[in-house]
Coordinates of C-alpha atoms in Angstrom, one line a residue:
X1 CA 130.3 238.0 133.1
X2 CA 131.8 234.8 131.5
X3 CA 129.9 231.7 132.3
X4 CA 130.9 229.0 130.4
X5 CA 128.6 225.7 131.0
X6 CA 131.1 222.2 130.2
X7 CA 129.5 218.9 130.2
X8 CA 131.3 218.0 133.4
X9 CA 133.8 215.3 134.6
X10 CA 135.0 212.0 132.2
X11 CA 134.6 209.1 133.7
X12 CA 138.2 208.5 131.3
X13 CA 140.0 210.3 128.2
X14 CA 138.4 210.4 124.7
X15 CA 135.9 212.6 123.0
X16 CA 132.1 210.6 123.3
X17 CA 130.1 212.8 125.3
X18 CA 128.7 209.4 127.3
X19 CA 132.1 209.6 128.7
X20 CA 130.9 213.1 130.6
X21 CA 128.3 210.9 133.9
X22 CA 128.7 213.4 136.5
X23 CA 126.5 216.2 135.2
X24 CA 127.3 219.1 133.6
X25 CA 130.3 222.0 134.9
X26 CA 129.6 225.6 135.2
X27 CA 132.0 227.9 135.6
X28 CA 131.8 231.6 137.0
X29 CA 134.1 234.5 135.8
X30 CA 133.8 237.8 137.7
X31 CA 136.1 240.8 135.9
X32 CA 136.7 244.1 136.1
X33 CA 138.5 245.6 134.0
X34 CA 138.1 249.0 131.4
X35 CA 137.8 249.0 128.2
X36 CA 140.6 247.0 126.0
X37 CA 140.5 248.7 123.1
X38 CA 142.6 252.3 122.8
X39 CA 140.3 254.9 122.3
X40 CA 142.3 256.9 119.8
X41 CA 142.1 253.9 117.4
X42 CA 143.0 250.6 116.4
X43 CA 145.2 249.6 113.7
X44 CA 144.2 245.4 111.5
X45 CA 145.4 243.4 108.6
X46 CA 143.7 241.1 106.8
X47 CA 144.6 237.1 108.5
X48 CA 144.6 234.4 106.3
X49 CA 142.8 232.5 108.6
X50 CA 139.2 232.4 107.5
X51 CA 136.4 232.2 109.7
X52 CA 133.7 228.8 109.3
X53 CA 130.3 229.8 108.1
X54 CA 127.5 227.7 108.8
X55 CA 128.4 224.5 107.2
X56 CA 131.6 223.9 109.4
X57 CA 130.4 224.9 112.3
X58 CA 127.7 227.5 112.9
X59 CA 128.9 230.7 114.3
X60 CA 125.9 231.0 116.7
X61 CA 127.2 228.4 118.9
X62 CA 129.5 229.8 121.5
X63 CA 132.2 227.7 122.4
X64 CA 135.9 226.9 123.3
X65 CA 137.6 226.6 120.5
X66 CA 138.9 229.7 119.6
X67 CA 141.9 228.1 117.2
X68 CA 141.1 230.3 114.9
X69 CA 141.1 233.8 116.3
X70 CA 144.3 232.6 118.1
X71 CA 145.8 231.8 115.1
X72 CA 145.0 235.0 113.4
X73 CA 146.0 236.9 116.8
X74 CA 149.4 235.7 116.4
X75 CA 149.5 236.9 112.8
X76 CA 148.4 240.7 113.7
X77 CA 150.8 240.7 116.9
X78 CA 153.6 239.8 114.3
X79 CA 152.6 241.6 111.8
X80 CA 153.1 244.6 114.4
X81 CA 149.1 244.8 114.2
X82 CA 146.4 245.1 117.3
X83 CA 143.8 242.7 115.7
X84 CA 143.4 240.3 112.6
X85 CA 140.2 241.2 109.6
X86 CA 138.7 237.7 109.3
X87 CA 137.0 236.8 106.5
X88 CA 134.5 234.1 105.5
X89 CA 134.4 231.5 102.8
X90 CA 133.9 233.6 100.4
X91 CA 136.4 236.0 100.9
X92 CA 133.9 238.5 102.6
X93 CA 134.1 239.9 105.8
X94 CA 133.2 238.2 108.8
X95 CA 134.9 239.9 111.8
X96 CA 138.1 240.9 113.9
X97 CA 139.3 237.7 116.1
X98 CA 137.5 239.4 119.3
X99 CA 135.0 241.6 118.0
X100 CA 132.7 243.1 114.7
X101 CA 133.4 245.0 112.6
X102 CA 131.2 248.5 111.1
X103 CA 131.7 250.4 108.5
X104 CA 130.5 253.9 107.0
X105 CA 129.8 255.4 104.2
X106 CA 129.0 258.7 103.1
X107 CA 126.1 258.5 106.4
X108 CA 124.9 254.8 106.4
X109 CA 126.5 252.6 108.5
X110 CA 126.8 248.8 107.4
X111 CA 127.6 245.5 109.1
X112 CA 128.3 241.6 108.4
X113 CA 125.9 239.6 108.1
X114 CA 125.7 236.9 110.6
X115 CA 126.4 234.8 108.4
X116 CA 130.7 233.5 109.6
X117 CA 129.9 235.8 113.0
X118 CA 128.8 235.3 116.3
X119 CA 125.3 237.2 117.3
X120 CA 127.1 240.2 119.7
X121 CA 125.6 241.7 122.3
X122 CA 126.8 244.8 121.3
X123 CA 126.5 244.5 117.8
X124 CA 123.1 244.3 118.6
X125 CA 122.6 247.0 120.2
X126 CA 124.5 249.5 117.8
X127 CA 122.1 248.5 115.2
X128 CA 119.4 249.0 117.4
X129 CA 120.4 253.0 118.4
X130 CA 120.8 253.6 114.2
X131 CA 117.4 252.9 113.9
X132 CA 116.0 254.7 116.8
X133 CA 117.6 257.1 115.6
X134 CA 117.2 257.5 112.3
X135 CA 120.9 256.4 111.3
X136 CA 120.7 254.7 108.6
X137 CA 121.7 250.8 108.8
X138 CA 122.4 247.8 106.6
X139 CA 123.2 243.9 107.2
X140 CA 125.2 242.8 103.9
X141 CA 128.1 241.1 102.9
X142 CA 130.9 243.7 102.5
X143 CA 134.0 243.1 100.1
X144 CA 137.5 244.3 101.6
X145 CA 137.7 247.1 98.7
X146 CA 134.5 248.2 101.2
X147 CA 136.9 248.9 103.6
X148 CA 139.2 250.5 102.5
X149 CA 137.7 253.6 100.9
X150 CA 135.5 254.2 104.1
X151 CA 135.1 257.0 105.8
X152 CA 134.9 255.7 109.3
X153 CA 135.0 251.7 110.4
X154 CA 135.3 250.5 114.1
X155 CA 134.6 247.4 116.0
X156 CA 132.3 246.8 118.0
X157 CA 132.2 244.4 121.6
X158 CA 131.5 243.9 124.9
X159 CA 135.0 243.7 126.1
X160 CA 136.5 246.9 123.4
X161 CA 132.4 248.5 123.4
X162 CA 133.0 251.4 120.6
X163 CA 137.2 251.6 119.3
X164 CA 137.6 253.1 116.4
X165 CA 140.2 251.8 113.4
X166 CA 142.2 253.4 111.9
X167 CA 144.4 250.9 109.9
X168 CA 143.6 248.5 107.4
X169 CA 146.8 246.5 106.2
X170 CA 148.4 250.0 106.5
X171 CA 145.6 251.6 104.7
X172 CA 144.0 254.6 106.4
X173 CA 140.3 254.4 106.9
X174 CA 138.9 257.2 106.1
X175 CA 141.6 259.4 103.7
X176 CA 139.8 262.0 102.4
X177 CA 139.3 263.4 106.3
X178 CA 143.4 263.3 106.1
X179 CA 143.8 267.3 108.4
X180 CA 146.1 269.7 107.0
X181 CA 149.2 269.4 109.4
X182 CA 151.1 272.4 110.9
X183 CA 154.6 272.7 109.9
X184 CA 157.1 273.2 107.3
X185 CA 155.8 273.5 104.6
X186 CA 157.8 271.3 101.1
X187 CA 158.3 272.6 97.3
X188 CA 157.2 269.4 96.2
X189 CA 153.1 268.5 95.8
X190 CA 152.1 265.7 98.2
X191 CA 151.6 262.4 96.7
X192 CA 146.9 261.9 98.1
X193 CA 148.3 257.8 98.0
X194 CA 149.0 255.8 101.1
X195 CA 153.3 255.9 102.1
X196 CA 154.7 252.8 101.4
X197 CA 158.4 251.7 101.9
X198 CA 156.7 249.0 99.9
X199 CA 154.4 248.5 97.6
X200 CA 151.2 246.4 99.7
X201 CA 149.6 243.1 97.9
X202 CA 146.1 242.5 97.8
X203 CA 145.6 239.4 97.9
X204 CA 146.0 238.8 102.1
X205 CA 144.7 235.9 101.4
X206 CA 148.3 234.4 101.3
X207 CA 149.6 233.9 104.4
X208 CA 152.4 237.0 103.7
X209 CA 151.8 238.7 106.6
X210 CA 153.2 235.8 109.2
X211 CA 156.6 236.6 108.0
X212 CA 157.0 239.7 109.0
X213 CA 156.6 241.5 105.7
X214 CA 154.3 244.2 107.0
X215 CA 154.6 247.1 109.0
X216 CA 153.2 249.2 110.9
X217 CA 152.2 253.0 110.6
X218 CA 151.9 254.9 113.6
X219 CA 150.1 258.0 113.0
X220 CA 152.3 260.1 115.2
X221 CA 156.0 258.0 113.9
X222 CA 155.0 257.9 110.0
X223 CA 153.5 261.3 109.9
X224 CA 150.5 259.5 107.8
X225 CA 146.9 259.2 109.0
X226 CA 143.4 259.9 108.1
X227 CA 140.6 262.0 110.8
X228 CA 141.1 258.7 112.6
X229 CA 144.6 258.4 113.3
X230 CA 145.7 262.2 114.2
X231 CA 142.7 263.7 115.0
X232 CA 141.5 261.5 118.6
X233 CA 140.5 258.6 116.8
X234 CA 136.9 258.6 115.9
X235 CA 134.9 259.8 112.8
X236 CA 132.2 261.9 113.1
X237 CA 129.8 259.0 113.2
X238 CA 131.7 256.6 115.5
X239 CA 131.8 259.4 117.4
X240 CA 128.2 259.5 117.5
X241 CA 126.9 256.1 118.1
X242 CA 130.1 256.4 120.6
X243 CA 128.5 258.6 123.0
X244 CA 124.9 257.4 122.4
X245 CA 125.6 254.1 123.5
X246 CA 128.1 255.8 126.8
X247 CA 124.3 257.6 127.7
X248 CA 122.7 254.3 126.9
X249 CA 124.8 252.4 129.5
X250 CA 124.4 254.6 131.9
X251 CA 121.3 254.8 132.3
X252 CA 120.2 250.4 131.8
X253 CA 121.7 246.8 132.8
X254 CA 122.1 245.9 136.2
X255 CA 125.3 247.4 138.0
X256 CA 127.6 246.0 138.8
X257 CA 129.6 248.7 141.0
X258 CA 127.6 249.6 143.9
X259 CA 129.0 253.0 145.7
X260 CA 128.7 251.9 149.0
X261 CA 126.7 254.1 151.5
X262 CA 128.4 256.1 153.7
X263 CA 127.8 254.4 157.4
X264 CA 126.8 255.9 161.0
X265 CA 124.0 258.3 159.5
X266 CA 120.4 258.4 160.4
X267 CA 118.6 256.0 160.8
X268 CA 121.6 253.6 158.8
X269 CA 120.9 250.0 160.7
X270 CA 124.7 248.8 160.3

């Protein structure tokens, strides 16, 4: 259920709030659909568009000005990725164009501070699950390099729940856990470095992603993949938190869809 509150109808066009003299308008949008992200994992590219800091536009204000997110999503579409990873004005990871970001490194869970990203219900739930089950977790500034070398990475959101991230800027997440592929063996040694037809630049804020030079490597077609990309999606920590989240949502909250009661049963007044 999405609630949108506007200032209401205006006397005439203009940005002056005093033109809204008829009272606010509340829009209630109810929609049921399955999680929007593939549980097998999603790919990200780093957008050139940055997330605002609080001195530009407080990220804790949930507003309808989604231009930053839309521009970042367009870059992801052009690059053939599922979504865009967005940095703040200092160069640290903020979130994606639609979800919060978590990293897993040596059994510890990390997520960016809410400096350039909004607070989120699913984000808060994951952090609470970590505390309840004695999983080390920390909110701090995270660099792009930390994303590249993370053991696991996943996104959280109302419509996406927990979705594993398999690649960022063509780099496979969790490469140390790549399982051995079956099939004919080669006499030549296999390089442990990422496979790419061209070097991937680390300067992703340059906006080169919009040129279409970034190639998305599909785990099924490229032969490149970490545990996340080739074994059905999530790493062990992501799977554990996803299971805990699923258990929690089955017992808490308010059910939206309720099974209809059978009619004609004894004592049924209908």
